[in-house]
Amino acid sequence: MPAVANFDPNSKLDLPRNVADYPPNVWGDFFLQYASESMEPDQSNAAEIDSLKNEVRNMLATNNEKPFDKVKFIDSICRLGVGYHFEHEIDQVLQLIHKTYVVNGEIILEDNLHSLAVLFRVLRQRGLYVSPDVFKKFKDGQGIFSKRLIADVEGMLSLYEASHMMIHGEEILEEALAFTSTHLKSISTQLSPFLAAQVKHSLTQSLRKNLSRLEARRYISVYEQDAFHNVVLLRLAKLDFNMLQSLHQKEFGNICKWSKELGITKKLPYARDRIVECCFWSMSVYFEPQYSQARKMMSKVIAHLSFIDDTYDSYGTIDELELFTKAVERWDISCLDDLPNYMKLLYKSLLNVYEEIKEETIKEGREYTLSYFVKDFKTIVQAYMTEARWLDKNHVPTIEEYMPISKITSGYPVLSTTSFVGMGSIATEDIFNWVTNMPKIVNGAALVCRLNDEIVSNEFEQQRGHVSSFLECYMIQYDTNREAAIQECEKGIDNAWKDINEDCLRQTKVPLPLLTSVINLARFIEVYYKDKDHYTHSEGLMKTHIKALIVDPVPV
Ligand SMILES: CC(C)=CCC/C(C)=C/COP(=O)(O)OP(=O)(O)O
């Protein structure tokens, strides 16, 4: 975009700038209509929601159901997006089922493949270990999954979803995934349109890797078509979805208003203007009402990371970037004088966001979170600088040099930490120590982000000058082709998910909601960096999803 290349009055006209031709923002001022001082969600159905919640709670508490029915009911509650109302009750039921029917990891109940696979997945999703050996009985004399299973579409689909909970060394789940994927794909043309649509959806987006709001929006209509659906639960899911949507609309509106008043996207025209998508990113990390404030902070942090990423990747010259890096290392408003005009704006706005976060954490008596946030922020900016120096020197790093830096610049270590800042007292100082030392789950999320991003954005980025990607480094280092490098990326992503799953099962000290935030960061990538980079190219899938979750209510 040469038109903006020299907009900065401080810059010398002959400076070569590496500007990307990013598509424009697709929302304009649309969300401003929702901006509101009051953050009360729509209360028109509040009384009915409360009464429905009580009914569901009572259903969860009754003991006259078979364990499998209970687990399936819990699975429906969670897939419909209302599990967050019953965390305590769900935990109690699942702990009891695990204690009673799982001995030394082995499920001692008997049932069909569908029931066992749902039980396996639901328990593992809660961090409760169950051995995959329960699926051995579905193999034939030759030790492979029996061909008879192919006719059992429901069972195959459940086994497919269960297999995504795999950790390292679980051969049987690898086989289950390969078997179910192959056969579900091949029989899908023979199924009813309704079932074929379920199969197609699962094959593209497994439950483990899907965002829970998207699943809720979709599953509400699937569940409705199930002749045996629970009417109370379905009504609760619909009303609750719309009630939450009204809160999310206000949040999006307020952040868009903040962004417009700040005017930064107008003043940094080289950067992607994606404020709505930033709100959506943070809403994907946590959607519950109690995290409204956390979402606000997180959206602003993501927006700044996006501006900074574009500054390092695209507009900034190497000398300017060195100045900005030093300023971030010092984290002090007095550094403003050292920066060119356009960077002053960015730096000042970053420190303002920090001040806002500081005010909130002081209110909560959780100032200890701040130093961890700042440390991680400095680390990512230093890593952006390393990449900028590599590009400046035309240095192609080895994979061993590239990976530690590019995991940091994925943004996921600092965003994991940022997500915890707003999560209240469950995120103790011990937990901040843990999360900022690259535990397996954060390392896994960073790899999922980095490697998926490499596969989808490589060509677009290489059209302009961009630091060498994993694909190039790998091809050069191992003297191989693009396909082999992509395969290596895909292997890395599969392993990263095993690490994520493993860390969730082994955790004793980190509460599930915190782990879920990190998993949700990885899930966002699985949805929006799948076939292409939908954050940068936000007019297709991303826009459709934002519309479905934030704009259009569920018909009731
Ligand atoms: C997760 C974060 C930090 C979100 C902010 C937006 C952002 C930088 C997205 C990645 O862009 P990219 O595809 O250009 O990434 P990179 O430059 O690292 O390849």
XYZ file of C-alpha atoms and ligand atoms in Angstrom:
575
model
C 0.000 0.000 0.000
C 2.377 2.751 -1.142
C -0.224 5.431 -0.365
C 0.394 5.113 3.352
C 4.052 4.209 3.263
C 5.321 7.655 4.159
C 2.477 9.096 6.180
C 4.592 9.748 9.252
C 5.757 13.348 9.327
C 8.826 12.284 11.306
C 9.977 9.716 8.856
C 12.429 10.386 6.087
C 10.810 10.137 2.672
C 13.349 7.736 1.287
C 13.018 5.152 4.047
C 12.167 1.784 2.532
C 9.055 0.504 4.255
C 7.703 -2.933 4.074
C 3.973 -2.309 4.069
C 1.471 -5.154 3.758
C -1.664 -4.825 1.705
C -4.159 -5.854 4.388
C -7.844 -6.055 3.543
C -9.937 -3.339 5.225
C -12.085 -3.716 8.321
C -15.415 -5.376 7.463
C -17.617 -3.998 10.255
C -17.253 -0.222 10.021
C -19.185 1.393 12.892
C -21.762 -1.388 13.089
C -21.140 -2.292 16.746
C -21.249 1.296 18.003
C -25.059 0.972 18.196
C -24.615 -1.418 21.142
C -22.283 0.788 23.227
C -23.774 1.270 26.662
C -22.891 2.600 30.115
C -24.964 -0.067 31.817
C -23.508 -3.543 31.552
C -26.665 -5.340 32.685
C -27.526 -8.052 30.162
C -31.093 -8.119 28.843
C -33.237 -9.016 31.879
C -36.516 -9.678 30.061
C -36.236 -13.456 30.531
C -34.237 -13.436 33.763
C -37.010 -14.912 35.928
C -37.735 -17.711 33.470
C -34.010 -18.467 33.108
C -33.692 -18.743 36.888
C -36.596 -21.104 37.157
C -35.303 -23.270 34.268
C -31.888 -23.364 35.917
C -33.467 -24.668 39.105
C -35.275 -27.387 37.191
C -32.081 -28.512 35.468
C -30.227 -28.416 38.782
C -32.854 -30.712 40.296
C -32.536 -33.102 37.359
C -28.791 -33.217 37.919
C -29.306 -33.989 41.590
C -31.692 -36.941 41.137
C -30.039 -40.297 41.665
C -32.458 -42.543 39.870
C -30.767 -42.463 36.493
C -28.236 -44.850 35.009
C -24.707 -43.378 34.975
C -24.612 -43.335 31.168
C -27.859 -41.360 30.970
C -26.527 -38.897 33.495
C -23.291 -38.461 31.578
C -25.162 -37.930 28.317
C -27.377 -35.359 30.006
C -24.266 -33.551 31.279
C -22.758 -33.716 27.807
C -25.875 -32.079 26.338
C -25.802 -29.369 29.035
C -22.189 -28.560 28.168
C -22.607 -28.717 24.404
C -25.614 -26.415 24.648
C -23.370 -23.864 26.356
C -25.051 -23.742 29.773
C -22.616 -25.928 31.709
C -21.185 -22.834 33.384
C -24.351 -22.533 35.518
C -23.874 -26.009 36.988
C -20.107 -26.363 37.415
C -20.380 -27.531 41.008
C -23.183 -30.045 40.367
C -21.504 -31.437 37.231
C -18.237 -31.832 39.103
C -19.926 -33.725 41.913
C -21.720 -36.120 39.585
C -18.639 -36.828 37.477
C -16.338 -37.266 40.464
C -18.782 -39.778 41.902
C -19.098 -41.673 38.619
C -15.303 -41.714 38.282
C -14.898 -42.968 41.843
C -17.550 -45.651 41.491
C -17.117 -46.946 37.962
C -13.453 -46.354 37.134
C -11.032 -48.664 38.926
C -7.301 -48.101 38.352
C -8.217 -46.097 35.282
C -10.379 -48.874 33.816
C -14.086 -48.266 33.178
C -15.921 -51.199 34.767
C -19.316 -50.469 33.212
C -20.558 -52.269 30.125
C -22.472 -50.664 27.283
C -22.326 -49.958 23.590
C -19.556 -48.013 21.818
C -21.470 -44.724 21.795
C -22.100 -44.711 25.556
C -18.573 -45.742 26.468
C -17.025 -43.190 24.136
C -19.180 -40.365 25.531
C -18.292 -41.410 29.094
C -14.581 -41.546 28.203
C -14.622 -38.085 26.601
C -16.737 -36.379 29.249
C -14.552 -37.660 32.105
C -11.331 -36.707 30.344
C -12.684 -33.252 29.516
C -12.990 -32.747 33.291
C -9.384 -33.812 33.819
C -10.331 -37.279 35.143
C -8.128 -40.075 33.811
C -9.748 -43.061 32.095
C -7.821 -45.710 30.187
C -8.518 -46.035 26.441
C -8.286 -49.830 26.847
C -12.063 -49.731 27.214
C -12.144 -49.629 23.397
C -10.130 -52.871 23.002
C -13.289 -54.928 23.020
C -14.352 -53.293 19.740
C -11.402 -54.810 17.913
C -11.558 -58.100 16.017
C -9.339 -61.184 16.236
C -6.631 -59.463 14.167
C -6.374 -56.587 16.623
C -7.946 -53.976 14.349
C -11.221 -52.129 14.829
C -14.037 -54.401 13.713
C -15.644 -53.690 10.347
C -18.999 -54.301 12.034
C -18.665 -50.891 13.700
C -18.992 -49.116 10.360
C -22.788 -49.541 10.458
C -22.919 -47.879 13.891
C -22.623 -44.234 12.855
C -23.489 -42.851 16.271
C -20.840 -45.040 17.921
C -18.235 -44.166 15.299
C -18.911 -40.469 15.689
C -18.569 -40.693 19.460
C -15.359 -42.717 19.196
C -14.012 -40.145 16.737
C -14.728 -37.310 19.195
C -13.305 -39.324 22.118
C -10.065 -40.004 20.236
C -9.254 -36.269 20.234
C -8.638 -36.496 23.985
C -5.522 -38.605 23.286
C -2.228 -38.154 25.080
C 1.217 -39.449 24.088
C 1.585 -43.204 23.662
C -2.098 -44.006 23.209
C -1.802 -46.133 20.111
C -5.374 -47.374 20.329
C -6.747 -43.815 20.087
C -4.520 -43.103 17.066
C -6.022 -46.190 15.440
C -9.525 -45.144 16.486
C -9.035 -41.697 14.953
C -7.746 -43.122 11.666
C -10.462 -45.791 11.524
C -13.377 -43.487 12.313
C -12.146 -40.634 10.092
C -11.774 -42.937 7.092
C -15.081 -44.714 7.473
C -17.150 -41.683 8.488
C -15.886 -39.912 5.396
C -16.705 -42.815 3.110
C -20.212 -43.534 4.430
C -21.286 -39.908 4.702
C -22.927 -39.961 1.258
C -25.205 -42.807 2.339
C -26.562 -41.032 5.425
C -29.655 -38.905 5.913
C -28.944 -35.222 5.223
C -29.241 -34.492 8.963
C -26.736 -37.140 10.033
C -24.455 -36.398 7.082
C -24.290 -32.774 8.245
C -23.245 -33.872 11.772
C -20.570 -36.128 10.377
C -19.265 -33.451 8.020
C -19.148 -30.897 10.804
C -17.292 -33.202 13.220
C -14.777 -34.183 10.579
C -13.942 -30.511 9.988
C -14.148 -29.349 13.589
C -13.910 -31.923 16.340
C -15.501 -31.027 19.665
C -12.139 -30.865 21.443
C -10.895 -28.239 19.010
C -14.087 -26.225 18.636
C -15.059 -23.060 20.488
C -17.850 -23.622 22.977
C -20.073 -20.704 21.842
C -19.926 -21.926 18.255
C -20.771 -25.419 19.397
C -23.659 -24.067 21.492
C -25.130 -22.085 18.577
C -24.917 -25.126 16.314
C -25.907 -27.777 18.835
C -29.080 -25.936 19.879
C -30.598 -26.690 16.478
C -29.207 -30.242 16.359
C -30.567 -31.004 19.831
C -33.942 -29.524 18.945
C -34.305 -32.084 16.167
C -33.614 -34.968 18.526
C -37.049 -36.474 19.260
C -35.965 -37.235 22.848
C -34.638 -33.797 23.714
C -35.195 -32.322 27.151
C -37.595 -29.419 26.670
C -36.515 -27.560 29.799
C -32.841 -27.773 28.933
C -33.410 -26.654 25.347
C -35.442 -23.624 26.425
C -32.782 -22.689 28.971
C -30.058 -22.959 26.326
C -31.895 -20.659 23.924
C -32.827 -17.984 26.453
C -29.403 -18.063 28.060
C -27.661 -17.775 24.701
C -29.631 -14.647 23.853
C -29.163 -13.151 27.302
C -25.390 -13.617 27.051
C -25.433 -12.271 23.520
C -26.974 -9.013 24.755
C -24.048 -8.624 27.187
C -21.480 -9.431 24.510
C -23.060 -6.865 22.195
C -22.582 -4.128 24.777
C -18.992 -5.173 25.339
C -18.239 -5.144 21.620
C -19.972 -1.761 21.330
C -17.956 -0.262 24.179
C -14.620 -1.500 22.874
C -15.436 -0.207 19.378
C -16.309 3.163 20.905
C -13.015 3.190 22.838
C -11.128 2.286 19.682
C -12.846 4.972 17.633
C -12.147 7.635 20.255
C -8.546 6.525 20.483
C -8.342 6.902 16.705
C -5.269 4.713 16.547
C -6.358 2.700 13.508
C -6.733 5.914 11.514
C -3.348 7.116 12.674
C -1.571 3.815 11.973
C -3.051 2.991 8.564
C -0.370 0.394 7.877
C -1.797 -1.839 10.616
C -4.723 -4.243 10.448
C -7.928 -2.626 11.660
C -9.505 -5.578 13.457
C -11.019 -4.342 16.703
C -14.206 -6.415 16.375
C -12.139 -9.543 15.706
C -10.011 -8.731 18.789
C -13.199 -8.622 20.892
C -14.194 -11.943 19.373
C -10.795 -13.420 20.215
C -11.162 -12.527 23.873
C -14.809 -13.649 23.916
C -13.576 -17.005 22.646
C -11.203 -17.297 25.605
C -14.028 -16.794 28.116
C -17.661 -15.980 27.440
C -19.161 -16.088 30.946
C -20.671 -12.910 32.451
C -18.205 -12.840 35.352
C -15.360 -12.321 32.866
C -16.812 -9.197 31.287
C -14.088 -6.959 32.699
C -11.435 -9.538 31.803
C -12.637 -9.549 28.198
C -12.408 -5.771 28.076
C -8.743 -5.829 29.136
C -7.910 -8.768 26.957
C -9.461 -7.180 23.830
C -7.367 -4.075 24.343
C -4.193 -6.110 24.858
C -4.852 -8.197 21.730
C -5.520 -5.009 19.737
C -2.162 -3.579 20.856
C -0.319 -6.791 20.106
C -1.841 -6.703 16.659
C -0.659 -3.090 16.071
C 2.768 -3.902 17.448
C 3.033 -7.084 15.372
C 2.268 -5.088 12.228
C 4.746 -2.410 13.224
C 7.550 -4.960 13.590
C 6.483 -7.131 10.655
C 5.732 -4.403 8.270
C 6.048 -0.652 8.764
C 8.822 0.013 11.285
C 12.402 0.486 10.158
C 15.064 -1.425 12.019
C 16.295 1.676 13.873
C 12.790 2.692 14.935
C 12.107 -0.831 16.110
C 15.272 -0.825 18.234
C 13.980 2.380 19.867
C 10.532 0.921 20.489
C 12.027 -2.261 21.940
C 14.172 -0.227 24.356
C 11.141 1.831 25.359
C 9.109 -1.298 26.133
C 12.043 -2.746 28.080
C 12.047 0.411 30.207
C 8.208 0.543 30.461
C 8.181 4.199 31.402
C 6.230 7.077 29.894
C 9.382 9.230 29.888
C 10.591 7.083 26.964
C 8.046 8.816 24.708
C 10.543 11.514 23.723
C 12.848 8.915 22.154
C 10.251 7.661 19.689
C 9.065 8.805 16.255
C 5.541 10.260 16.253
C 3.609 7.214 15.113
C 5.320 5.061 17.737
C 4.634 7.640 20.464
C 0.952 7.106 19.891
C 1.258 3.336 20.111
C 3.512 3.409 23.167
C 1.348 5.875 25.047
C -1.781 3.929 24.294
C -0.112 0.685 25.446
C 0.864 2.254 28.761
C -2.675 3.615 29.157
C -4.087 0.122 28.766
C -1.589 -1.044 31.351
C -2.744 1.701 33.747
C -6.329 0.520 33.297
C -5.329 -3.055 34.079
C -3.371 -1.820 37.078
C -6.369 0.056 38.453
C -8.566 -3.037 38.195
C -6.055 -5.382 39.783
C -5.430 -2.938 42.639
C -9.186 -2.842 43.260
C -9.090 -6.627 43.587
C -5.924 -6.663 45.698
C -4.134 -8.623 42.953
C -1.293 -6.278 41.974
C 1.046 -9.293 41.965
C -0.295 -10.138 38.493
C 1.187 -6.986 36.936
C 4.880 -7.820 36.997
C 4.172 -11.146 35.262
C 2.141 -9.403 32.574
C 4.842 -6.788 31.971
C 7.605 -9.403 31.909
C 5.774 -11.425 29.265
C 5.010 -8.296 27.253
C 8.683 -7.329 27.224
C 9.585 -10.870 26.176
C 7.290 -10.811 23.146
C 8.526 -7.405 22.017
C 12.135 -8.583 22.344
C 11.239 -11.649 20.278
C 9.589 -9.452 17.607
C 12.863 -7.510 17.569
C 14.900 -10.668 17.082
C 12.751 -11.555 14.071
C 13.084 -8.011 12.689
C 16.898 -8.228 12.989
C 16.876 -11.593 11.188
C 14.891 -10.037 8.342
C 17.126 -6.976 8.250
C 20.217 -9.158 7.952
C 18.565 -11.654 5.594
C 19.396 -14.290 8.158
C 17.621 -17.623 7.759
C 17.586 -19.146 11.238
C 17.898 -22.839 11.970
C 14.781 -24.542 13.301
C 16.496 -24.645 16.712
C 16.904 -20.846 16.615
C 13.537 -20.198 15.047
C 11.161 -22.206 17.229
C 11.815 -20.709 20.707
C 11.454 -17.180 19.297
C 8.460 -17.888 17.107
C 6.608 -19.619 19.929
C 6.903 -16.341 21.842
C 5.813 -14.242 18.853
C 2.754 -16.455 18.432
C 1.527 -14.195 21.236
C 0.116 -17.137 23.157
C 2.476 -17.096 26.152
C 1.674 -13.423 26.877
C -2.013 -13.941 26.121
C -2.216 -16.938 28.463
C -0.800 -14.740 31.218
C -3.091 -11.839 30.255
C -6.132 -14.098 30.347
C -5.295 -15.053 33.953
C -4.989 -11.407 35.045
C -8.763 -10.993 34.794
C -9.725 -14.343 36.298
C -9.844 -13.355 39.933
C -8.508 -15.071 43.013
C -8.227 -18.563 41.483
C -5.214 -17.192 39.576
C -2.840 -17.022 42.543
C 0.765 -15.849 42.453
C 1.887 -19.514 42.355
C -0.195 -19.970 39.232
C 1.400 -16.913 37.602
C 4.786 -18.418 38.339
C 3.639 -21.583 36.651
C 2.012 -19.986 33.589
C 4.939 -17.679 32.844
C 7.440 -20.547 32.818
C 6.127 -22.124 29.615
C 4.272 -25.132 31.055
C 3.352 -27.889 28.592
C -0.136 -26.528 27.971
C 1.101 -23.010 27.093
C 3.916 -24.433 24.986
C 1.289 -26.588 23.258
C -1.070 -23.654 22.599
C 1.845 -21.567 21.284
C 2.820 -24.386 18.920
C -0.757 -24.861 17.721
C -0.829 -21.138 16.980
C 2.591 -20.842 15.401
C 2.449 -23.953 13.232
C -1.113 -23.427 11.952
C -0.247 -19.813 11.199
C 2.842 -20.947 9.274
C 0.808 -23.287 7.086
C -1.863 -20.746 6.149
C -0.104 -17.410 6.008
C 3.243 -18.254 4.539
C 2.564 -17.277 0.942
C 0.782 -14.017 1.745
C 3.573 -12.976 4.106
C 6.399 -13.859 1.773
C 4.927 -11.582 -0.914
C 6.368 -8.757 1.100
C 9.536 -9.008 3.128
C 8.727 -11.145 6.156
C 10.982 -13.089 8.458
C 11.676 -16.595 7.142
C 8.947 -18.971 8.128
C 9.135 -22.413 9.681
C 8.507 -23.849 6.216
C 11.527 -22.098 4.677
C 13.841 -22.740 7.602
C 12.862 -26.405 7.535
C 13.199 -26.771 3.756
C 16.661 -25.204 3.800
C 17.919 -27.025 6.877
C 16.712 -30.460 5.714
C 17.036 -29.829 1.977
C 13.463 -30.885 1.388
C 10.248 -29.617 -0.179
C 7.240 -27.621 1.017
C 5.010 -30.700 1.394
C 7.506 -32.330 3.759
C 7.748 -29.113 5.771
C 3.960 -28.864 6.004
C 3.798 -32.485 7.134
C 6.303 -31.674 9.878
C 4.092 -28.759 10.963
C 1.046 -31.012 11.087
C 2.934 -33.570 13.152
C 3.965 -30.777 15.505
C 0.345 -29.648 15.872
C -0.844 -33.195 16.702
C 1.891 -33.526 19.310
C 1.049 -30.121 20.746
C -2.565 -31.229 21.318
C -1.319 -34.353 23.067
C 0.755 -32.110 25.337
C -2.276 -29.914 26.015
C -4.443 -32.944 26.826
C -1.741 -34.469 28.984
C -1.202 -31.302 31.004
C -4.948 -31.098 31.668
C -5.046 -34.662 32.980
C -2.004 -34.350 35.195
C -2.887 -31.044 36.826
C -3.591 -31.024 40.495
C -2.916 -27.396 41.331
C -4.306 -25.442 38.373
C -8.106 -25.042 38.367
C -9.942 -26.140 35.214
C -11.231 -22.656 34.226
C -7.629 -21.443 33.880
C -6.626 -24.445 31.791
C -9.748 -23.906 29.704
C -8.678 -20.354 28.827
C -5.412 -21.650 27.395
C -7.205 -24.460 25.529
C -9.613 -21.861 24.126
C -6.704 -19.843 22.764
C -5.597 -22.969 20.899
C -9.173 -23.630 19.754
C -9.464 -20.138 18.290
C -6.538 -20.958 16.039
C -7.992 -24.333 15.058
C -11.090 -22.511 13.822
C -9.689 -19.272 12.385
C -6.280 -20.305 11.085
C -7.487 -23.526 9.520
C -7.825 -23.168 5.775
C -6.629 -19.561 5.802
C -5.830 -16.694 8.177
C -9.349 -15.503 8.952
C -8.093 -12.792 11.313
C -6.327 -10.958 8.530
C -8.887 -11.943 5.873
C -11.903 -11.389 8.066
C -14.668 -11.052 5.471
C -15.675 -14.760 5.248
C -15.926 -17.341 8.012
C -14.931 -14.895 10.755
C -17.655 -12.444 9.819
C -20.258 -15.206 9.525
C -19.381 -16.515 12.974
C -19.356 -13.087 14.606
C -22.774 -12.453 13.112
C -24.112 -15.789 14.366
C -22.768 -15.355 17.891
C -22.967 -11.630 18.519
C -25.566 -10.193 16.159
C -28.332 -12.713 15.382
C -30.309 -14.030 18.335
C -31.327 -17.689 18.498
C -35.004 -17.957 17.468
C -37.071 -18.924 20.551
C -2.330 -13.756 19.245
C -2.096 -12.328 19.028
C -0.814 -11.790 19.507
C -3.029 -11.606 18.428
C -2.865 -10.305 17.842
C -3.083 -10.347 16.381
C -1.972 -11.015 15.692
C -0.617 -10.511 15.873
C -2.227 -12.059 14.915
C -1.168 -12.819 14.200
O -0.805 -12.173 13.064
P 0.197 -12.835 12.010
O -0.469 -13.999 11.352
O 0.704 -11.753 11.148
O 1.329 -13.388 12.964
P 2.893 -13.440 12.737
O 3.312 -12.072 12.378
O 3.416 -13.844 14.070
O 3.124 -14.450 11.661
